[in-house]
Amino acid sequence: MKRVLSGIQPSGQLTLGNYIGALQNFVKLQDDHECFFMVVDLHAITVPQDPAALREQIESVAALFIASGINPDKSALFLQSHVTAHAELGWLMTTLAYMGELERMTQFKEKSAGKESIGAGLFVYPALMAADILVYNADLVPVGDDQKQHLEITRDLAQRFNQRYGDLFTLPEPYIPKVGARIMSLDDASKKMSKSNPNPGSFIAMLDEPDVIRKKLSRAVTDSGREVKYDPQSKPEVSNLMSIYTYCSGLSIGEIEAKYEGQGYGAFKKDLAEHVVATLEPIQKRYKEIRESGELASFLRKGAERANAAAEPLLREVKRRMGFVLPE
Ligand code: TYM
């Protein structure tokens, strides 16, 4: 059975982009793969976080995994910081990485642009992410389009290790959805929808109330035309809304175009909002139940036990090959 690993940062409210690009695919994979899913809390602190807000976000993201359909009996669901092998292998991978390849990472360039002081954690982030994946020898990593470059450097580091110390790591493949791999911002279709965007009108949060979702979508930027037509080059805003529509309704792009022919954007946006609300409402209901049940801690404990059991032997072998003296 193939191994799957993925993670989401608890650095803000999860968005519809996180759901369509990543979470919903996690759920699909868990039936016929051995899955490890985590809240990557160690990654979140590469930018400053308020401790109380971080704690809440970590629990919220973990509960959203379950609310979205991750079954903690099937998949190992855990917090990255509960499995110390991540941080440890992260350091070992950092020593294999080159400054030049880390400097080329788009996410680093974006997050550090215009900043006077840039945290070193942000720079070495890809080495920790590589460790996250390699410590389980994962075959598949379900992610959105923006994580492709991180997967490439993970493969490069794995290959470098394998060449120096003998074949050990599996080279992981990204697993990217056909529709919705890159959901764009509602106020600017040249940027991806992001939980760290300071304008809440730019994203749909998975926990937004139905009326908030309706308002945000009615205000979503569109071009001045009125044709509901999929054309990412000349109509990026409408095309982005159509990707969301396709995912949330199950209708194909062609069916959506036919449905709104000659009707303008108003009716399309109104129906889109109802499809998004219908997609998120059951998740929000389960989310409340999980938060109120107090069961989260025991799910996470069980998940960390499984993750630790899988990660520890591999970390030990990495250290042995690199020349460390292992404790008896
Ligand atoms: P993060 O927390 O930014 O995003 C989590 C997942 O959501 C996807 N995603 C999107 N997909 C489509 N459209 C969007 N607008 C959108 N925004 C986010 C991301 O591609 C991602 O799959 N570096 C990772 C976290 C990480 C990780 C890992 C992932 C750390 N270690 C190991 C996989 C394996 C990140 O920042 O994701």
mmCIF file of C-alpha atoms and ligand atoms in Angstrom:
data_model
loop_
_atom_site.group_PDB
_atom_site.id
_atom_site.type_symbol
_atom_site.label_atom_id
_atom_site.label_comp_id
_atom_site.label_asym_id
_atom_site.label_seq_id
_atom_site.Cartn_x
_atom_site.Cartn_y
_atom_site.Cartn_z
ATOM 1 C CA MET A 1 0.000 0.000 0.000
ATOM 2 C CA LYS A 2 1.354 3.420 -0.951
ATOM 3 C CA ARG A 3 2.187 5.915 1.762
ATOM 4 C CA VAL A 4 0.706 9.395 1.747
ATOM 5 C CA LEU A 5 1.788 12.373 3.805
ATOM 6 C CA SER A 6 0.672 15.966 3.867
ATOM 7 C CA GLY A 7 0.370 18.941 6.185
ATOM 8 C CA ILE A 8 -1.297 22.308 6.588
ATOM 9 C CA GLN A 9 0.060 25.309 8.454
ATOM 10 C CA PRO A 10 -1.988 26.667 11.360
ATOM 11 C CA SER A 11 -1.093 30.219 10.426
ATOM 12 C CA GLY A 12 -4.598 31.613 9.987
ATOM 13 C CA GLN A 13 -8.109 30.522 9.100
ATOM 14 C CA LEU A 14 -8.166 27.693 6.570
ATOM 15 C CA THR A 15 -9.607 28.797 3.242
ATOM 16 C CA LEU A 16 -11.677 27.248 0.515
ATOM 17 C CA GLY A 17 -8.358 27.058 -1.391
ATOM 18 C CA ASN A 18 -6.872 24.805 1.306
ATOM 19 C CA TYR A 19 -9.995 22.659 1.161
ATOM 20 C CA ILE A 20 -10.281 22.246 -2.604
ATOM 21 C CA GLY A 21 -6.541 22.195 -3.283
ATOM 22 C CA ALA A 22 -5.562 19.873 -0.457
ATOM 23 C CA LEU A 23 -7.941 18.685 2.279
ATOM 24 C CA GLN A 24 -10.621 17.136 0.066
ATOM 25 C CA ASN A 25 -7.915 15.119 -1.674
ATOM 26 C CA PHE A 26 -6.560 13.896 1.683
ATOM 27 C CA VAL A 27 -10.012 12.491 2.395
ATOM 28 C CA LYS A 28 -10.171 10.729 -0.979
ATOM 29 C CA LEU A 29 -6.791 9.092 -0.494
ATOM 30 C CA GLN A 30 -7.349 7.694 2.975
ATOM 31 C CA ASP A 31 -9.458 4.700 1.894
ATOM 32 C CA ASP A 32 -6.758 2.940 -0.099
ATOM 33 C CA HIS A 33 -3.477 4.395 1.189
ATOM 34 C CA GLU A 34 -1.573 4.458 4.437
ATOM 35 C CA CYS A 35 -2.009 8.112 5.364
ATOM 36 C CA PHE A 36 -0.206 10.546 7.656
ATOM 37 C CA PHE A 37 -1.758 14.004 7.993
ATOM 38 C CA MET A 38 -0.491 16.708 10.262
ATOM 39 C CA VAL A 39 -0.869 20.255 11.415
ATOM 40 C CA VAL A 40 2.576 21.713 10.717
ATOM 41 C CA ASP A 41 2.897 23.869 13.810
ATOM 42 C CA LEU A 42 6.718 24.033 13.593
ATOM 43 C CA HIS A 43 6.375 25.607 10.157
ATOM 44 C CA ALA A 44 3.893 28.220 11.363
ATOM 45 C CA ILE A 45 6.482 29.839 13.635
ATOM 46 C CA THR A 46 8.726 30.761 10.697
ATOM 47 C CA VAL A 47 6.740 34.010 10.867
ATOM 48 C CA PRO A 48 5.888 35.605 14.234
ATOM 49 C CA GLN A 49 2.816 34.110 15.949
ATOM 50 C CA ASP A 50 0.931 35.169 19.043
ATOM 51 C CA PRO A 51 1.087 32.121 21.393
ATOM 52 C CA ALA A 52 -2.585 32.144 22.397
ATOM 53 C CA ALA A 53 -3.735 32.620 18.801
ATOM 54 C CA LEU A 54 -1.375 29.884 17.611
ATOM 55 C CA ARG A 55 -2.711 27.415 20.183
ATOM 56 C CA GLU A 56 -6.286 28.084 19.064
ATOM 57 C CA GLN A 57 -5.372 27.824 15.385
ATOM 58 C CA ILE A 58 -3.597 24.497 15.873
ATOM 59 C CA GLU A 59 -6.673 22.968 17.506
ATOM 60 C CA SER A 60 -8.958 24.562 14.964
ATOM 61 C CA VAL A 61 -7.022 23.170 11.991
ATOM 62 C CA ALA A 62 -6.840 19.694 13.570
ATOM 63 C CA ALA A 63 -10.621 19.758 14.120
ATOM 64 C CA LEU A 64 -11.161 20.907 10.527
ATOM 65 C CA PHE A 65 -9.232 17.890 9.237
ATOM 66 C CA ILE A 66 -11.697 15.622 11.029
ATOM 67 C CA ALA A 67 -14.717 17.740 10.109
ATOM 68 C CA SER A 68 -13.680 17.506 6.445
ATOM 69 C CA GLY A 69 -13.724 13.733 6.632
ATOM 70 C CA ILE A 70 -10.320 12.596 7.870
ATOM 71 C CA ASN A 71 -11.050 9.530 9.950
ATOM 72 C CA PRO A 72 -8.544 9.376 12.822
ATOM 73 C CA ASP A 73 -8.988 5.600 12.999
ATOM 74 C CA LYS A 74 -7.879 5.213 9.376
ATOM 75 C CA SER A 75 -5.313 7.995 9.001
ATOM 76 C CA ALA A 76 -2.663 9.038 11.479
ATOM 77 C CA LEU A 77 -3.688 12.609 12.347
ATOM 78 C CA PHE A 78 -1.197 14.484 14.508
ATOM 79 C CA LEU A 79 0.649 17.673 15.322
ATOM 80 C CA GLN A 80 4.117 17.995 13.812
ATOM 81 C CA SER A 81 5.625 19.083 17.142
ATOM 82 C CA HIS A 82 4.393 15.844 18.779
ATOM 83 C CA VAL A 83 6.763 13.845 16.590
ATOM 84 C CA THR A 84 10.249 15.085 17.369
ATOM 85 C CA ALA A 85 11.786 13.224 14.413
ATOM 86 C CA HIS A 86 10.577 16.061 12.164
ATOM 87 C CA ALA A 87 12.700 18.713 13.847
ATOM 88 C CA GLU A 88 15.648 16.368 14.127
ATOM 89 C CA LEU A 89 15.648 15.190 10.518
ATOM 90 C CA GLY A 90 14.895 18.804 9.569
ATOM 91 C CA TRP A 91 18.302 19.793 10.944
ATOM 92 C CA LEU A 92 20.046 16.947 9.141
ATOM 93 C CA MET A 93 18.354 17.981 5.878
ATOM 94 C CA THR A 94 19.343 21.624 6.460
ATOM 95 C CA THR A 95 22.965 20.549 6.462
ATOM 96 C CA LEU A 96 22.461 18.885 3.063
ATOM 97 C CA ALA A 97 20.802 21.933 1.494
ATOM 98 C CA TYR A 98 22.627 24.694 -0.406
ATOM 99 C CA MET A 99 22.057 28.410 0.140
ATOM 100 C CA GLY A 100 21.541 28.886 -3.613
ATOM 101 C CA GLU A 101 18.684 26.410 -3.905
ATOM 102 C CA LEU A 102 16.970 27.823 -0.808
ATOM 103 C CA GLU A 103 17.327 31.366 -2.182
ATOM 104 C CA ARG A 104 15.518 30.312 -5.352
ATOM 105 C CA MET A 105 12.351 29.228 -3.541
ATOM 106 C CA THR A 106 9.366 31.309 -4.650
ATOM 107 C CA GLN A 107 7.671 31.119 -1.237
ATOM 108 C CA PHE A 108 10.801 32.482 0.450
ATOM 109 C CA LYS A 109 11.114 35.271 -2.105
ATOM 110 C CA GLU A 110 7.453 36.231 -1.663
ATOM 111 C CA LYS A 111 7.426 36.105 2.121
ATOM 112 C CA SER A 112 10.713 37.980 2.503
ATOM 113 C CA ALA A 113 10.094 40.622 -0.193
ATOM 114 C CA GLY A 114 10.506 44.151 1.128
ATOM 115 C CA LYS A 115 11.269 42.984 4.708
ATOM 116 C CA GLU A 116 14.247 44.435 6.545
ATOM 117 C CA SER A 117 14.865 41.476 8.816
ATOM 118 C CA ILE A 118 14.030 38.038 7.544
ATOM 119 C CA GLY A 119 13.788 35.096 9.936
ATOM 120 C CA ALA A 120 16.303 32.326 9.297
ATOM 121 C CA GLY A 121 13.490 29.801 9.835
ATOM 122 C CA LEU A 122 11.741 31.099 6.737
ATOM 123 C CA PHE A 123 14.897 30.443 4.759
ATOM 124 C CA VAL A 124 15.452 26.852 5.902
ATOM 125 C CA TYR A 125 11.722 26.009 5.807
ATOM 126 C CA PRO A 126 12.082 23.711 2.734
ATOM 127 C CA ALA A 127 14.580 21.480 4.556
ATOM 128 C CA LEU A 128 12.066 20.916 7.368
ATOM 129 C CA MET A 129 9.335 20.222 4.830
ATOM 130 C CA ALA A 130 11.592 17.706 3.087
ATOM 131 C CA ALA A 131 12.151 16.012 6.447
ATOM 132 C CA ASP A 132 8.376 15.887 7.047
ATOM 133 C CA ILE A 133 7.928 13.851 3.911
ATOM 134 C CA LEU A 134 11.115 11.770 3.910
ATOM 135 C CA VAL A 135 10.865 10.643 7.525
ATOM 136 C CA TYR A 136 7.874 8.487 6.463
ATOM 137 C CA ASN A 137 9.321 7.548 3.073
ATOM 138 C CA ALA A 138 6.049 8.855 1.631
ATOM 139 C CA ASP A 139 5.245 7.955 -1.987
ATOM 140 C CA LEU A 140 2.551 10.573 -2.564
ATOM 141 C CA VAL A 141 2.117 14.100 -1.242
ATOM 142 C CA PRO A 142 -1.305 15.641 -1.909
ATOM 143 C CA VAL A 143 -0.831 19.412 -2.233
ATOM 144 C CA GLY A 144 -1.981 22.423 -4.226
ATOM 145 C CA ASP A 145 -0.021 23.756 -7.154
ATOM 146 C CA ASP A 146 2.004 26.233 -5.061
ATOM 147 C CA GLN A 147 3.837 23.405 -3.270
ATOM 148 C CA LYS A 148 5.319 21.836 -6.424
ATOM 149 C CA GLN A 149 8.649 23.608 -5.981
ATOM 150 C CA HIS A 150 8.892 22.359 -2.385
ATOM 151 C CA LEU A 151 8.369 18.830 -3.647
ATOM 152 C CA GLU A 152 11.148 19.293 -6.180
ATOM 153 C CA ILE A 153 13.668 20.355 -3.548
ATOM 154 C CA THR A 154 12.511 17.455 -1.354
ATOM 155 C CA ARG A 155 13.356 15.071 -4.183
ATOM 156 C CA ASP A 156 16.714 16.800 -4.738
ATOM 157 C CA LEU A 157 17.646 16.479 -1.066
ATOM 158 C CA ALA A 158 16.511 12.856 -0.981
ATOM 159 C CA GLN A 159 18.613 12.084 -4.042
ATOM 160 C CA ARG A 160 21.624 13.876 -2.572
ATOM 161 C CA PHE A 161 21.332 11.819 0.597
ATOM 162 C CA ASN A 162 20.862 8.578 -1.366
ATOM 163 C CA GLN A 163 23.959 9.281 -3.463
ATOM 164 C CA ARG A 164 26.141 10.098 -0.479
ATOM 165 C CA TYR A 165 24.952 7.509 1.978
ATOM 166 C CA GLY A 166 23.295 4.786 -0.111
ATOM 167 C CA ASP A 167 19.680 4.415 -1.251
ATOM 168 C CA LEU A 168 17.297 4.974 1.603
ATOM 169 C CA PHE A 169 14.726 7.610 0.752
ATOM 170 C CA THR A 170 11.788 7.140 -1.610
ATOM 171 C CA LEU A 171 11.487 10.035 -4.073
ATOM 172 C CA PRO A 172 7.994 11.400 -3.362
ATOM 173 C CA GLU A 173 5.535 12.464 -6.064
ATOM 174 C CA PRO A 174 3.184 15.436 -5.718
ATOM 175 C CA TYR A 175 -0.505 14.560 -6.023
ATOM 176 C CA ILE A 176 -2.294 17.616 -7.359
ATOM 177 C CA PRO A 177 -6.039 17.895 -8.042
ATOM 178 C CA LYS A 178 -7.167 18.417 -11.673
ATOM 179 C CA VAL A 179 -9.655 21.120 -10.686
ATOM 180 C CA GLY A 180 -8.830 23.670 -8.012
ATOM 181 C CA ALA A 181 -5.071 23.158 -7.676
ATOM 182 C CA ARG A 182 -4.735 26.924 -7.520
ATOM 183 C CA ILE A 183 -7.765 28.831 -6.272
ATOM 184 C CA MET A 184 -7.161 32.538 -6.709
ATOM 185 C CA SER A 185 -7.883 35.485 -4.480
ATOM 186 C CA LEU A 186 -11.387 37.035 -4.774
ATOM 187 C CA ASP A 187 -10.012 40.574 -5.007
ATOM 188 C CA ASP A 188 -7.106 39.884 -7.354
ATOM 189 C CA ALA A 189 -7.000 36.854 -9.624
ATOM 190 C CA SER A 190 -3.257 37.152 -10.115
ATOM 191 C CA LYS A 191 -2.655 36.054 -6.488
ATOM 192 C CA LYS A 192 -3.563 32.730 -4.898
ATOM 193 C CA MET A 193 -6.269 32.687 -2.244
ATOM 194 C CA SER A 194 -4.341 32.776 1.005
ATOM 195 C CA LYS A 195 -5.109 32.541 4.715
ATOM 196 C CA SER A 196 -2.412 35.102 5.428
ATOM 197 C CA ASN A 197 -3.918 37.804 3.189
ATOM 198 C CA PRO A 198 -4.804 40.743 5.491
ATOM 199 C CA ASN A 199 -7.994 41.450 3.488
ATOM 200 C CA PRO A 200 -10.625 38.916 4.679
ATOM 201 C CA GLY A 201 -12.704 39.775 1.585
ATOM 202 C CA SER A 202 -10.009 38.134 -0.534
ATOM 203 C CA PHE A 203 -10.722 34.623 0.745
ATOM 204 C CA ILE A 204 -13.563 32.366 1.850
ATOM 205 C CA ALA A 205 -12.661 30.870 5.207
ATOM 206 C CA MET A 206 -13.900 27.323 5.769
ATOM 207 C CA LEU A 207 -15.612 28.588 8.914
ATOM 208 C CA ASP A 208 -17.230 31.691 7.379
ATOM 209 C CA GLU A 209 -20.954 32.027 8.173
ATOM 210 C CA PRO A 210 -23.280 31.516 5.168
ATOM 211 C CA ASP A 211 -24.128 35.228 4.970
ATOM 212 C CA VAL A 212 -20.461 36.185 5.025
ATOM 213 C CA ILE A 213 -19.822 33.756 2.160
ATOM 214 C CA ARG A 214 -22.726 35.253 0.178
ATOM 215 C CA LYS A 215 -21.442 38.781 0.745
ATOM 216 C CA LYS A 216 -17.837 37.943 -0.145
ATOM 217 C CA LEU A 217 -18.842 36.195 -3.367
ATOM 218 C CA SER A 218 -21.236 38.942 -4.420
ATOM 219 C CA ARG A 219 -18.327 41.389 -4.031
ATOM 220 C CA ALA A 220 -15.769 39.164 -5.760
ATOM 221 C CA VAL A 221 -14.015 41.085 -8.524
ATOM 222 C CA THR A 222 -15.091 40.247 -12.098
ATOM 223 C CA ASP A 223 -14.318 41.823 -15.457
ATOM 224 C CA SER A 224 -16.660 44.367 -17.005
ATOM 225 C CA GLY A 225 -18.154 41.881 -19.479
ATOM 226 C CA ARG A 226 -21.111 39.633 -18.710
ATOM 227 C CA GLU A 227 -20.255 36.315 -20.326
ATOM 228 C CA VAL A 228 -19.778 33.327 -17.995
ATOM 229 C CA LYS A 229 -16.993 31.718 -19.977
ATOM 230 C CA TYR A 230 -13.915 29.764 -18.861
ATOM 231 C CA ASP A 231 -10.859 31.570 -20.206
ATOM 232 C CA PRO A 232 -8.102 31.930 -17.586
ATOM 233 C CA GLN A 233 -6.050 34.205 -19.879
ATOM 234 C CA SER A 234 -8.587 36.886 -20.670
ATOM 235 C CA LYS A 235 -11.155 36.239 -17.904
ATOM 236 C CA PRO A 236 -9.085 35.096 -14.892
ATOM 237 C CA GLU A 237 -11.582 36.257 -12.228
ATOM 238 C CA VAL A 238 -14.643 34.554 -13.718
ATOM 239 C CA SER A 239 -12.596 31.465 -14.551
ATOM 240 C CA ASN A 240 -11.483 31.233 -10.930
ATOM 241 C CA LEU A 241 -15.094 31.467 -9.726
ATOM 242 C CA MET A 242 -16.012 28.776 -12.249
ATOM 243 C CA SER A 243 -13.341 26.432 -10.838
ATOM 244 C CA ILE A 244 -14.895 26.881 -7.398
ATOM 245 C CA TYR A 245 -18.373 26.361 -8.891
ATOM 246 C CA THR A 246 -17.293 23.151 -10.639
ATOM 247 C CA TYR A 247 -15.858 21.687 -7.487
ATOM 248 C CA CYS A 248 -18.770 22.665 -5.240
ATOM 249 C CA SER A 249 -21.601 21.721 -7.627
ATOM 250 C CA GLY A 250 -20.203 18.743 -9.530
ATOM 251 C CA LEU A 251 -21.230 20.436 -12.815
ATOM 252 C CA SER A 252 -18.647 20.539 -15.590
ATOM 253 C CA ILE A 253 -17.287 23.832 -16.921
ATOM 254 C CA GLY A 254 -19.280 23.301 -20.146
ATOM 255 C CA GLU A 255 -22.490 22.732 -18.187
ATOM 256 C CA ILE A 256 -21.920 25.918 -16.192
ATOM 257 C CA GLU A 257 -21.302 27.945 -19.364
ATOM 258 C CA ALA A 258 -24.510 26.591 -20.895
ATOM 259 C CA LYS A 259 -26.536 27.213 -17.735
ATOM 260 C CA TYR A 260 -25.670 30.923 -17.566
ATOM 261 C CA GLU A 261 -25.596 31.725 -21.259
ATOM 262 C CA GLY A 262 -26.927 35.247 -21.773
ATOM 263 C CA GLN A 263 -27.581 35.766 -18.038
ATOM 264 C CA GLY A 264 -24.628 37.875 -16.838
ATOM 265 C CA TYR A 265 -22.697 37.433 -13.619
ATOM 266 C CA GLY A 266 -25.440 38.161 -11.047
ATOM 267 C CA ALA A 267 -27.314 34.862 -11.224
ATOM 268 C CA PHE A 268 -24.061 32.929 -11.557
ATOM 269 C CA LYS A 269 -22.550 34.469 -8.414
ATOM 270 C CA LYS A 270 -25.747 33.959 -6.418
ATOM 271 C CA ASP A 271 -25.912 30.255 -7.284
ATOM 272 C CA LEU A 272 -22.187 29.877 -6.711
ATOM 273 C CA ALA A 273 -22.617 31.206 -3.157
ATOM 274 C CA GLU A 274 -25.339 28.613 -2.471
ATOM 275 C CA HIS A 275 -23.118 25.791 -3.734
ATOM 276 C CA VAL A 276 -20.217 26.976 -1.550
ATOM 277 C CA VAL A 277 -22.511 27.292 1.490
ATOM 278 C CA ALA A 278 -23.874 23.775 0.858
ATOM 279 C CA THR A 279 -20.317 22.416 0.615
ATOM 280 C CA LEU A 280 -19.098 24.054 3.811
ATOM 281 C CA GLU A 281 -22.198 23.831 6.042
ATOM 282 C CA PRO A 282 -21.911 20.127 6.941
ATOM 283 C CA ILE A 283 -18.198 20.594 7.642
ATOM 284 C CA GLN A 284 -18.938 23.539 9.927
ATOM 285 C CA LYS A 285 -21.577 21.525 11.784
ATOM 286 C CA ARG A 286 -19.171 18.621 12.392
ATOM 287 C CA TYR A 287 -16.460 21.091 13.347
ATOM 288 C CA LYS A 288 -18.594 22.484 16.193
ATOM 289 C CA GLU A 289 -19.405 18.983 17.414
ATOM 290 C CA ILE A 290 -15.740 17.976 17.480
ATOM 291 C CA ARG A 291 -14.621 21.125 19.296
ATOM 292 C CA GLU A 292 -17.380 20.676 21.875
ATOM 293 C CA SER A 293 -16.804 16.948 22.369
ATOM 294 C CA GLY A 294 -13.311 17.387 23.816
ATOM 295 C CA GLU A 295 -12.161 14.293 21.881
ATOM 296 C CA LEU A 296 -9.506 16.035 19.850
ATOM 297 C CA ALA A 297 -6.625 15.520 22.290
ATOM 298 C CA SER A 298 -7.079 11.743 22.345
ATOM 299 C CA PHE A 299 -7.261 11.542 18.532
ATOM 300 C CA LEU A 300 -4.034 13.526 18.303
ATOM 301 C CA ARG A 301 -2.324 11.377 20.917
ATOM 302 C CA LYS A 302 -3.174 8.228 18.970
ATOM 303 C CA GLY A 303 -2.028 9.832 15.709
ATOM 304 C CA ALA A 304 1.298 10.898 17.201
ATOM 305 C CA GLU A 305 1.911 7.376 18.515
ATOM 306 C CA ARG A 306 1.460 5.937 15.021
ATOM 307 C CA ALA A 307 3.559 8.662 13.424
ATOM 308 C CA ASN A 308 6.359 8.250 15.966
ATOM 309 C CA ALA A 309 6.411 4.493 15.433
ATOM 310 C CA ALA A 310 6.798 5.018 11.676
ATOM 311 C CA ALA A 311 9.339 7.866 11.847
ATOM 312 C CA GLU A 312 11.740 6.734 14.583
ATOM 313 C CA PRO A 313 13.322 3.711 12.808
ATOM 314 C CA LEU A 314 13.955 5.759 9.662
ATOM 315 C CA LEU A 315 15.541 8.617 11.592
ATOM 316 C CA ARG A 316 17.766 6.121 13.378
ATOM 317 C CA GLU A 317 18.896 4.655 10.067
ATOM 318 C CA VAL A 318 19.620 8.122 8.641
ATOM 319 C CA LYS A 319 21.784 8.908 11.666
ATOM 320 C CA ARG A 320 23.581 5.580 11.460
ATOM 321 C CA ARG A 321 24.424 6.142 7.806
ATOM 322 C CA MET A 322 25.626 9.675 8.432
ATOM 323 C CA GLY A 323 28.060 8.421 11.029
ATOM 324 C CA PHE A 324 26.428 9.224 14.341
ATOM 325 C CA VAL A 325 27.032 6.937 17.297
ATOM 326 C CA LEU A 326 23.572 5.639 18.197
ATOM 327 C CA PRO A 327 22.527 5.263 21.826
ATOM 328 C CA GLU A 328 22.506 1.603 22.910
HETATM 329 P P1 TYM B 1 -0.176 25.711 3.382
HETATM 330 O O1 TYM B 1 -0.486 25.608 4.823
HETATM 331 O O2 TYM B 1 0.112 27.053 2.808
HETATM 332 O O3 TYM B 1 -1.379 25.124 2.544
HETATM 333 C C1 TYM B 1 -1.898 23.827 2.820
HETATM 334 C C2 TYM B 1 -2.314 23.147 1.537
HETATM 335 O O4 TYM B 1 -3.315 23.910 0.860
HETATM 336 C C3 TYM B 1 -2.915 24.154 -0.485
HETATM 337 N N1 TYM B 1 -3.379 25.488 -0.873
HETATM 338 C C4 TYM B 1 -4.096 25.749 -1.972
HETATM 339 N N2 TYM B 1 -4.564 24.962 -2.951
HETATM 340 C C5 TYM B 1 -5.268 25.555 -3.945
HETATM 341 N N3 TYM B 1 -5.523 26.886 -3.988
HETATM 342 C C6 TYM B 1 -5.087 27.717 -3.022
HETATM 343 N N4 TYM B 1 -5.342 29.009 -3.061
HETATM 344 C C7 TYM B 1 -4.332 27.151 -1.956
HETATM 345 N N5 TYM B 1 -3.748 27.677 -0.837
HETATM 346 C C8 TYM B 1 -3.165 26.646 -0.200
HETATM 347 C C9 TYM B 1 -1.392 24.097 -0.455
HETATM 348 O O5 TYM B 1 -0.859 23.817 -1.729
HETATM 349 C C10 TYM B 1 -1.143 22.997 0.544
HETATM 350 O O6 TYM B 1 -1.236 21.733 -0.081
HETATM 351 N N6 TYM B 1 4.534 24.092 3.000
HETATM 352 C C11 TYM B 1 3.160 23.685 3.185
HETATM 353 C C12 TYM B 1 2.909 22.920 4.456
HETATM 354 C C13 TYM B 1 3.763 21.705 4.645
HETATM 355 C C14 TYM B 1 3.628 20.475 3.950
HETATM 356 C C15 TYM B 1 4.622 19.619 4.519
HETATM 357 C C16 TYM B 1 2.801 20.040 2.922
HETATM 358 C C17 TYM B 1 4.755 21.552 5.549
HETATM 359 N N7 TYM B 1 5.298 20.290 5.489
HETATM 360 C C18 TYM B 1 4.781 18.312 4.049
HETATM 361 C C19 TYM B 1 2.975 18.731 2.458
HETATM 362 C C20 TYM B 1 3.950 17.887 3.012
HETATM 363 C C21 TYM B 1 2.308 24.937 3.224
HETATM 364 O O7 TYM B 1 2.751 26.005 3.526
HETATM 365 O O8 TYM B 1 0.972 24.698 2.988
#
